[in-house]
């Protein structure tokens, strides 16, 4: 969407939409968020699950505001690979069909993840060629099935160690060596010649050493000729994040010149007594205002990227109550409000901060 047409949308196209610096009445603000995606010059993504698709409010809010969908878990091994090694695509197909039926781009998440080691692979561990063959078959079958339906894949998820130093030891590295990631990218490209293939990880904003390790892996993959074609930073952060950290991370990650996916944004609002120097934000209003500033920083940094590097700006859930941070084992006291829309689907200050940033 051109700047002129975005400006028109804001002023002429619909008087209800927020002006760049207007503060409309609540009703107008509600209407103004009738279409975040209309203002975004890049795809706005959101995570969703099949269990949410029967909720009309969820579907309406998602379709009006977002242009891309990431299956929260249904395209992972845990949902697809059965204990006997057979494949069950029912859940993944349901989300792929939903995306197609609502003209949403579909982002594939995720083919290989240290955290998902289903029985069918554990059973083959140590078997040498049988394991290697099953690994290739899995990636070819899953990526092949959604060829032409996904706009990109997280091929390898969270390959860097928790402490940010070096690459994880995992089922895949133990059976295939450190080149398991390069192999995964090669098989994904074999299955889908066109989809951008991403390396995805978290805490790249708050752990510079992890960001360095991530970039080292990305550079190693590129040097080896692996078809890595995008980098993704999950951006699971909190209101206590140091201002400028997200901008610094996006600047560093963009230095490879590849498309960048801000892939799983949520901003926890829990007061973090345990975090040294954490702001003591007792009031919810203070915490939501801080959350809006964090979202604004992320949106500004992403919007400043060259267009060819703006793959998508994705929220890890729609309404606060849809968040993984409100479900066991992460729910805590159930008070977190990490997303753009509240439990009732109303836009929060963070949603308005995103809209204002997109409308600049
Ligand atoms: O709702 C189903 C239920 O119907 C089914 O019977 C049951 C069977 O196990 O599963 C339930 O689904 C659970 C789903 O969350 C919805 O609550 C899955 O078990 C559970 O594994 C799944 O957890 C997801 C987790 O990844 C593991 O896949 C979370 O939703 C999801 O938010 C989380 O997302 C990860 C990203 O993939 C990678 N980055 C970190 C992020 C947060 O951990």
Tab-separated table of C-alpha atoms and ligand atoms in Angstrom:
chain	number	residue	atom	x	y	z
A	1	UNK	CA	0.000	0.000	0.000
A	2	UNK	CA	1.483	3.359	-0.985
A	3	UNK	CA	2.025	6.088	1.606
A	4	UNK	CA	-0.539	8.252	-0.165
A	5	UNK	CA	-3.182	5.547	-0.014
A	6	UNK	CA	-2.359	4.827	3.625
A	7	UNK	CA	-2.697	8.535	4.360
A	8	UNK	CA	-5.991	8.566	2.451
A	9	UNK	CA	-7.207	5.599	4.431
A	10	UNK	CA	-6.390	7.467	7.611
A	11	UNK	CA	-7.932	10.801	6.666
A	12	UNK	CA	-10.235	10.417	3.666
A	13	UNK	CA	-10.997	6.745	3.283
A	14	UNK	CA	-12.358	6.436	6.735
A	15	UNK	CA	-12.657	9.337	9.112
A	16	UNK	CA	-12.873	6.780	11.896
A	17	UNK	CA	-9.289	5.646	11.477
A	18	UNK	CA	-6.720	7.092	13.809
A	19	UNK	CA	-4.871	10.088	12.394
A	20	UNK	CA	-1.132	9.900	12.941
A	21	UNK	CA	-1.417	11.962	16.079
A	22	UNK	CA	-5.143	12.168	16.781
A	23	UNK	CA	-6.648	10.711	19.918
A	24	UNK	CA	-10.198	9.676	18.875
A	25	UNK	CA	-12.967	8.733	21.221
A	26	UNK	CA	-12.948	5.071	22.352
A	27	UNK	CA	-15.635	4.109	19.808
A	28	UNK	CA	-13.606	5.617	16.986
A	29	UNK	CA	-10.476	3.894	18.273
A	30	UNK	CA	-12.352	0.598	18.217
A	31	UNK	CA	-13.355	1.192	14.620
A	32	UNK	CA	-9.895	2.466	13.780
A	33	UNK	CA	-8.584	-0.991	14.517
A	34	UNK	CA	-11.000	-2.481	12.054
A	35	UNK	CA	-8.044	-3.269	9.889
A	36	UNK	CA	-4.459	-3.050	11.117
A	37	UNK	CA	-3.351	-4.965	8.045
A	38	UNK	CA	-4.734	-2.273	5.726
A	39	UNK	CA	-2.104	0.123	7.065
A	40	UNK	CA	0.812	-2.283	6.999
A	41	UNK	CA	3.131	-2.220	3.963
A	42	UNK	CA	4.255	-5.713	4.983
A	43	UNK	CA	2.452	-8.871	6.130
A	44	UNK	CA	1.061	-8.758	9.673
A	45	UNK	CA	1.045	-12.254	11.084
A	46	UNK	CA	-0.572	-13.965	14.042
A	47	UNK	CA	-0.320	-17.411	15.604
A	48	UNK	CA	-3.516	-19.434	15.707
A	49	UNK	CA	-4.692	-22.927	16.630
A	50	UNK	CA	-7.477	-25.119	15.304
A	51	UNK	CA	-9.167	-24.965	18.706
A	52	UNK	CA	-9.750	-21.213	18.221
A	53	UNK	CA	-11.332	-21.388	14.774
A	54	UNK	CA	-14.816	-22.141	16.117
A	55	UNK	CA	-14.904	-18.770	17.945
A	56	UNK	CA	-16.563	-16.211	15.610
A	57	UNK	CA	-15.071	-13.244	17.494
A	58	UNK	CA	-11.604	-14.763	17.173
A	59	UNK	CA	-12.010	-15.357	13.439
A	60	UNK	CA	-13.486	-11.898	12.782
A	61	UNK	CA	-10.762	-10.087	14.747
A	62	UNK	CA	-8.006	-12.144	13.132
A	63	UNK	CA	-9.215	-11.757	9.561
A	64	UNK	CA	-9.826	-8.011	9.927
A	65	UNK	CA	-6.381	-7.256	11.351
A	66	UNK	CA	-3.923	-9.833	10.040
A	67	UNK	CA	-2.787	-11.048	6.632
A	68	UNK	CA	-0.692	-14.047	7.657
A	69	UNK	CA	-1.134	-17.015	9.943
A	70	UNK	CA	1.392	-19.196	11.763
A	71	UNK	CA	0.018	-22.483	13.149
A	72	UNK	CA	0.898	-22.356	16.833
A	73	UNK	CA	1.553	-26.104	17.023
A	74	UNK	CA	-0.355	-27.995	14.329
A	75	UNK	CA	2.415	-28.054	11.720
A	76	UNK	CA	4.983	-29.408	14.166
A	77	UNK	CA	6.094	-33.009	14.614
A	78	UNK	CA	3.980	-33.309	17.769
A	79	UNK	CA	0.798	-32.853	15.724
A	80	UNK	CA	1.846	-34.647	12.530
A	81	UNK	CA	4.101	-37.596	13.387
A	82	UNK	CA	2.288	-40.500	15.045
A	83	UNK	CA	3.987	-42.949	17.404
A	84	UNK	CA	3.974	-45.624	14.695
A	85	UNK	CA	5.790	-43.277	12.302
A	86	UNK	CA	2.728	-42.573	10.207
A	87	UNK	CA	1.669	-39.016	9.393
A	88	UNK	CA	-1.538	-37.281	10.508
A	89	UNK	CA	-2.021	-34.031	8.604
A	90	UNK	CA	-5.607	-33.399	9.744
A	91	UNK	CA	-4.823	-30.493	12.120
A	92	UNK	CA	-2.260	-28.909	9.797
A	93	UNK	CA	-4.628	-29.222	6.836
A	94	UNK	CA	-7.421	-27.599	8.866
A	95	UNK	CA	-5.277	-24.509	9.458
A	96	UNK	CA	-3.999	-24.486	5.881
A	97	UNK	CA	-7.598	-24.644	4.634
A	98	UNK	CA	-8.651	-21.876	7.042
A	99	UNK	CA	-5.842	-19.666	5.778
A	100	UNK	CA	-6.741	-20.328	2.147
A	101	UNK	CA	-10.464	-19.782	2.760
A	102	UNK	CA	-9.751	-16.423	4.427
A	103	UNK	CA	-7.069	-15.273	1.947
A	104	UNK	CA	-4.374	-15.396	4.622
A	105	UNK	CA	-0.716	-16.144	3.890
A	106	UNK	CA	0.385	-19.291	5.698
A	107	UNK	CA	3.793	-19.486	7.397
A	108	UNK	CA	5.026	-23.025	8.084
A	109	UNK	CA	6.272	-23.574	11.646
A	110	UNK	CA	8.421	-25.628	12.252
A	111	UNK	CA	10.100	-28.578	10.603
A	112	UNK	CA	13.008	-29.348	12.947
A	113	UNK	CA	13.075	-28.317	16.637
A	114	UNK	CA	15.288	-29.667	19.404
A	115	UNK	CA	12.247	-29.621	21.705
A	116	UNK	CA	10.166	-31.997	19.584
A	117	UNK	CA	11.550	-35.521	19.549
A	118	UNK	CA	8.574	-37.800	18.995
A	119	UNK	CA	8.695	-41.508	19.765
A	120	UNK	CA	8.938	-42.393	16.090
A	121	UNK	CA	12.359	-40.691	15.971
A	122	UNK	CA	13.504	-41.590	19.486
A	123	UNK	CA	12.989	-45.234	18.522
A	124	UNK	CA	15.369	-44.821	15.556
A	125	UNK	CA	18.043	-42.986	17.515
A	126	UNK	CA	21.428	-44.604	16.936
A	127	UNK	CA	20.205	-46.537	13.910
A	128	UNK	CA	22.414	-44.571	11.505
A	129	UNK	CA	20.998	-44.672	7.969
A	130	UNK	CA	17.466	-45.529	9.095
A	131	UNK	CA	17.379	-42.353	11.215
A	132	UNK	CA	18.865	-40.292	8.381
A	133	UNK	CA	16.325	-41.667	5.925
A	134	UNK	CA	13.403	-40.962	8.289
A	135	UNK	CA	14.658	-37.387	8.813
A	136	UNK	CA	14.772	-36.742	5.078
A	137	UNK	CA	11.407	-38.436	4.523
A	138	UNK	CA	9.746	-36.327	7.228
A	139	UNK	CA	10.927	-33.025	5.808
A	140	UNK	CA	10.197	-33.992	2.194
A	141	UNK	CA	6.685	-35.165	3.058
A	142	UNK	CA	5.696	-32.213	5.232
A	143	UNK	CA	7.306	-29.445	3.184
A	144	UNK	CA	6.207	-31.187	-0.001
A	145	UNK	CA	2.587	-31.373	1.114
A	146	UNK	CA	2.341	-27.631	1.660
A	147	UNK	CA	4.384	-26.584	-1.361
A	148	UNK	CA	2.576	-23.663	-2.975
A	149	UNK	CA	0.425	-23.227	0.152
A	150	UNK	CA	3.008	-21.867	2.601
A	151	UNK	CA	4.814	-18.590	1.948
A	152	UNK	CA	7.818	-19.679	3.991
A	153	UNK	CA	9.086	-22.210	6.545
A	154	UNK	CA	10.820	-22.138	9.870
A	155	UNK	CA	13.107	-25.007	8.910
A	156	UNK	CA	15.191	-25.129	12.098
A	157	UNK	CA	13.930	-23.698	15.376
A	158	UNK	CA	16.020	-22.735	18.430
A	159	UNK	CA	19.351	-24.309	17.465
A	160	UNK	CA	21.413	-22.125	19.857
A	161	UNK	CA	22.040	-23.134	23.463
A	162	UNK	CA	19.998	-21.677	26.306
A	163	UNK	CA	23.055	-19.779	27.587
A	164	UNK	CA	23.645	-18.338	24.127
A	165	UNK	CA	26.984	-20.110	23.687
A	166	UNK	CA	27.182	-22.444	20.671
A	167	UNK	CA	24.711	-24.874	19.186
A	168	UNK	CA	22.459	-27.239	21.102
A	169	UNK	CA	23.236	-30.892	21.546
A	170	UNK	CA	19.962	-32.541	20.541
A	171	UNK	CA	18.472	-35.703	19.065
A	172	UNK	CA	19.158	-34.366	15.583
A	173	UNK	CA	22.804	-33.395	16.187
A	174	UNK	CA	23.512	-36.636	18.031
A	175	UNK	CA	22.274	-38.721	15.092
A	176	UNK	CA	23.232	-36.560	12.114
A	177	UNK	CA	26.104	-34.441	13.415
A	178	UNK	CA	26.307	-30.627	13.473
A	179	UNK	CA	25.188	-30.500	9.840
A	180	UNK	CA	21.635	-31.603	10.724
A	181	UNK	CA	20.531	-28.012	10.148
A	182	UNK	CA	22.178	-27.772	6.726
A	183	UNK	CA	20.601	-31.115	5.791
A	184	UNK	CA	17.163	-29.839	6.880
A	185	UNK	CA	17.471	-26.732	4.740
A	186	UNK	CA	18.565	-28.842	1.762
A	187	UNK	CA	15.632	-31.241	2.100
A	188	UNK	CA	13.160	-28.373	2.575
A	189	UNK	CA	14.434	-26.741	-0.616
A	190	UNK	CA	14.229	-30.101	-2.422
A	191	UNK	CA	10.569	-30.326	-1.356
A	192	UNK	CA	9.700	-26.690	-2.005
A	193	UNK	CA	11.818	-24.853	-4.585
A	194	UNK	CA	10.283	-21.464	-3.842
A	195	UNK	CA	9.463	-20.910	-0.168
A	196	UNK	CA	11.885	-18.736	1.854
A	197	UNK	CA	13.565	-20.965	4.453
A	198	UNK	CA	14.151	-19.504	7.917
A	199	UNK	CA	16.337	-20.101	10.943
A	200	UNK	CA	14.296	-19.057	14.004
A	201	UNK	CA	15.342	-18.385	17.602
A	202	UNK	CA	14.465	-16.459	20.758
A	203	UNK	CA	16.036	-14.039	23.245
A	204	UNK	CA	18.142	-12.582	20.428
A	205	UNK	CA	17.086	-9.141	21.717
A	206	UNK	CA	18.114	-9.649	25.320
A	207	UNK	CA	21.158	-11.936	24.918
A	208	UNK	CA	23.739	-10.375	22.560
A	209	UNK	CA	25.958	-13.465	22.913
A	210	UNK	CA	23.064	-15.651	21.723
A	211	UNK	CA	22.542	-13.269	18.809
A	212	UNK	CA	26.232	-13.638	17.914
A	213	UNK	CA	25.989	-17.443	18.058
A	214	UNK	CA	22.823	-17.329	15.940
A	215	UNK	CA	24.506	-15.153	13.312
A	216	UNK	CA	27.559	-17.435	13.333
A	217	UNK	CA	25.321	-20.422	12.584
A	218	UNK	CA	23.501	-18.501	9.852
A	219	UNK	CA	26.822	-17.504	8.267
A	220	UNK	CA	28.080	-21.085	8.495
A	221	UNK	CA	24.943	-22.334	6.776
A	222	UNK	CA	25.274	-19.738	4.017
A	223	UNK	CA	28.969	-20.553	3.578
A	224	UNK	CA	28.169	-24.269	3.298
A	225	UNK	CA	25.724	-23.516	0.498
A	226	UNK	CA	22.652	-24.402	2.563
A	227	UNK	CA	19.603	-22.639	1.109
A	228	UNK	CA	19.025	-20.434	4.174
A	229	UNK	CA	16.938	-17.555	2.860
A	230	UNK	CA	15.694	-15.799	5.972
A	231	UNK	CA	16.320	-15.184	9.661
A	232	UNK	CA	13.624	-15.009	12.307
A	233	UNK	CA	13.728	-13.489	15.758
A	234	UNK	CA	10.865	-14.643	17.938
A	235	UNK	CA	10.850	-11.534	20.167
A	236	UNK	CA	9.229	-13.069	23.222
A	237	UNK	CA	10.035	-10.131	25.500
A	238	UNK	CA	8.645	-8.323	28.540
A	239	UNK	CA	7.877	-4.756	29.530
A	240	UNK	CA	11.191	-4.799	31.402
A	241	UNK	CA	13.284	-5.062	28.246
A	242	UNK	CA	15.930	-2.335	27.985
A	243	UNK	CA	14.809	0.315	25.471
A	244	UNK	CA	16.757	-0.016	22.208
A	245	UNK	CA	17.388	-3.758	22.596
A	246	UNK	CA	14.926	-4.750	19.864
A	247	UNK	CA	16.241	-2.116	17.469
A	248	UNK	CA	19.810	-3.312	18.063
A	249	UNK	CA	18.826	-6.929	17.439
A	250	UNK	CA	16.976	-6.155	14.219
A	251	UNK	CA	19.892	-4.036	13.021
A	252	UNK	CA	22.340	-6.883	13.634
A	253	UNK	CA	20.109	-9.605	12.188
A	254	UNK	CA	19.386	-7.533	9.087
A	255	UNK	CA	23.125	-7.230	8.442
A	256	UNK	CA	23.016	-10.533	6.525
A	257	UNK	CA	20.789	-8.819	3.966
A	258	UNK	CA	18.221	-11.639	4.168
A	259	UNK	CA	14.458	-11.350	4.708
A	260	UNK	CA	13.701	-10.983	8.415
A	261	UNK	CA	10.674	-12.362	10.226
A	262	UNK	CA	9.770	-10.853	13.577
A	263	UNK	CA	8.123	-14.163	14.190
A	264	UNK	CA	6.525	-14.529	17.636
A	265	UNK	CA	6.096	-11.144	19.310
A	266	UNK	CA	4.551	-10.981	22.724
A	267	UNK	CA	5.343	-8.577	25.549
A	268	UNK	CA	4.735	-10.055	28.973
A	269	UNK	CA	3.300	-7.513	31.414
A	270	UNK	CA	4.043	-9.451	34.533
A	271	UNK	CA	5.898	-7.461	37.144
A	272	UNK	CA	9.233	-9.136	37.437
A	273	UNK	CA	10.426	-8.618	40.959
A	274	UNK	CA	13.138	-11.144	40.214
A	275	UNK	CA	14.578	-9.160	37.308
A	276	UNK	CA	17.394	-6.936	38.543
A	277	UNK	CA	16.551	-3.326	37.854
A	278	UNK	CA	13.077	-4.252	36.713
A	279	UNK	CA	10.719	-1.339	36.709
A	280	UNK	CA	8.279	-1.477	39.566
A	281	UNK	CA	5.114	-0.938	37.596
A	282	UNK	CA	2.357	-1.710	40.051
A	283	UNK	CA	-0.449	-0.234	37.994
A	284	UNK	CA	-1.800	-2.088	34.999
A	285	UNK	CA	-2.052	1.214	33.118
A	286	UNK	CA	1.698	1.758	33.584
A	287	UNK	CA	2.453	-1.748	32.390
A	288	UNK	CA	0.219	-1.439	29.337
A	289	UNK	CA	1.826	1.914	28.501
A	290	UNK	CA	5.257	0.300	28.686
A	291	UNK	CA	4.034	-2.570	26.566
A	292	UNK	CA	2.876	-0.081	23.914
A	293	UNK	CA	6.341	1.492	23.846
A	294	UNK	CA	7.966	-1.904	23.360
A	295	UNK	CA	5.612	-2.733	20.479
A	296	UNK	CA	6.275	0.701	18.994
A	297	UNK	CA	10.040	0.084	19.083
A	298	UNK	CA	9.629	-3.309	17.388
A	299	UNK	CA	7.326	-1.898	14.718
A	300	UNK	CA	9.560	1.117	14.074
A	301	UNK	CA	12.648	-1.075	13.718
A	302	UNK	CA	10.873	-3.508	11.407
A	303	UNK	CA	9.303	-0.742	9.319
A	304	UNK	CA	12.750	0.819	8.856
A	305	UNK	CA	14.041	-2.303	7.101
A	306	UNK	CA	14.352	-2.311	3.305
A	307	UNK	CA	11.156	-3.750	1.802
A	308	UNK	CA	12.885	-6.901	0.564
A	309	UNK	CA	13.831	-7.739	4.149
A	310	UNK	CA	10.342	-7.255	5.598
A	311	UNK	CA	9.080	-10.841	5.520
A	312	UNK	CA	6.404	-10.442	8.231
A	313	UNK	CA	5.692	-8.898	11.629
A	314	UNK	CA	3.975	-11.645	13.617
A	315	UNK	CA	2.240	-11.653	17.011
A	316	UNK	CA	2.256	-14.891	18.981
A	317	UNK	CA	-1.476	-14.883	19.560
A	318	UNK	CA	-4.496	-12.664	19.052
A	319	UNK	CA	-6.120	-11.821	22.397
A	320	UNK	CA	-4.372	-11.932	25.762
A	321	UNK	CA	-6.359	-15.008	26.766
A	322	UNK	CA	-5.157	-16.821	23.618
A	323	UNK	CA	-1.522	-16.544	24.687
A	324	UNK	CA	0.661	-19.495	25.649
A	325	UNK	CA	1.610	-17.292	28.596
A	326	UNK	CA	-1.913	-17.767	29.934
A	327	UNK	CA	-1.800	-21.569	29.702
A	328	UNK	CA	-0.064	-24.107	31.911
A	329	UNK	CA	2.812	-24.464	32.592
A	330	UNK	CA	3.507	-20.766	31.888
A	331	UNK	CA	0.321	-19.213	33.207
A	332	UNK	CA	1.655	-18.212	36.643
A	333	UNK	CA	-1.108	-16.203	38.328
A	334	UNK	CA	-2.980	-15.900	35.029
A	335	UNK	CA	-2.560	-12.134	35.018
A	336	UNK	CA	-0.362	-11.720	31.950
A	337	UNK	CA	-1.592	-9.453	29.149
A	338	UNK	CA	1.066	-10.054	26.452
A	339	UNK	CA	-0.765	-9.298	23.190
A	340	UNK	CA	-2.448	-6.472	21.228
A	341	UNK	CA	-6.053	-7.239	22.105
A	342	UNK	CA	-7.511	-7.837	25.577
A	343	UNK	CA	-9.477	-10.911	26.641
A	344	UNK	CA	-12.661	-9.378	25.216
A	345	UNK	CA	-10.965	-8.632	21.884
A	346	UNK	CA	-10.677	-4.883	22.500
A	347	UNK	CA	-7.572	-3.057	21.213
A	348	UNK	CA	-5.055	-2.173	23.915
A	349	UNK	CA	-2.575	0.717	23.898
A	350	UNK	CA	-0.103	-1.649	22.194
A	351	UNK	CA	-2.509	-2.081	19.266
A	352	UNK	CA	-2.833	1.663	18.924
A	353	UNK	CA	0.936	2.067	19.124
A	354	UNK	CA	1.293	-0.407	16.261
A	355	UNK	CA	-1.381	1.373	14.247
A	356	UNK	CA	0.182	4.788	14.831
A	357	UNK	CA	3.593	3.462	13.791
A	358	UNK	CA	2.221	1.798	10.664
A	359	UNK	CA	0.384	4.977	9.721
A	360	UNK	CA	3.453	7.230	9.820
B	1	LIG	O1	-5.266	-28.179	22.554
B	1	LIG	C1	-4.664	-29.438	22.314
B	1	LIG	C2	-5.564	-30.555	22.744
B	1	LIG	O2	-6.762	-30.520	21.955
B	1	LIG	C3	-4.854	-31.867	22.536
B	1	LIG	O3	-5.661	-32.929	22.972
B	1	LIG	C4	-3.555	-31.867	23.298
B	1	LIG	C5	-2.795	-33.148	22.994
B	1	LIG	O4	-1.498	-33.001	23.524
B	1	LIG	O5	-2.729	-30.781	22.861
B	1	LIG	C6	-3.334	-29.516	23.019
B	1	LIG	O6	-2.513	-28.622	22.329
B	1	LIG	C7	-1.416	-28.093	23.033
B	1	LIG	C8	-1.251	-26.701	22.399
B	1	LIG	O7	-0.065	-26.067	22.856
B	1	LIG	C9	-2.448	-25.824	22.723
B	1	LIG	O8	-2.498	-25.582	24.098
B	1	LIG	C10	-0.173	-28.945	22.758
B	1	LIG	O9	-0.275	-30.156	23.471
B	1	LIG	C11	1.053	-28.191	23.251
B	1	LIG	O10	2.247	-28.908	22.908
B	1	LIG	C12	1.112	-26.829	22.529
B	1	LIG	O11	2.223	-26.089	23.025
B	1	LIG	C13	2.770	-25.152	22.083
B	1	LIG	C14	4.303	-25.231	22.200
B	1	LIG	O12	4.908	-24.246	21.343
B	1	LIG	C15	4.798	-26.607	21.790
B	1	LIG	O13	4.391	-26.855	20.471
B	1	LIG	C16	2.295	-23.750	22.443
B	1	LIG	O14	0.900	-23.632	22.199
B	1	LIG	C17	3.026	-22.728	21.589
B	1	LIG	O15	2.696	-21.397	21.993
B	1	LIG	C18	4.547	-22.913	21.711
B	1	LIG	O16	5.106	-22.028	20.797
B	1	LIG	C19	6.552	-21.956	20.811
B	1	LIG	C20	7.033	-21.858	19.377
B	1	LIG	O17	6.604	-22.986	18.640
B	1	LIG	C21	8.546	-21.692	19.335
B	1	LIG	N1	8.964	-20.532	20.118
B	1	LIG	C22	8.505	-20.563	21.512
B	1	LIG	C23	6.990	-20.675	21.559
B	1	LIG	C24	6.488	-20.656	22.997
B	1	LIG	O18	6.962	-21.779	23.683
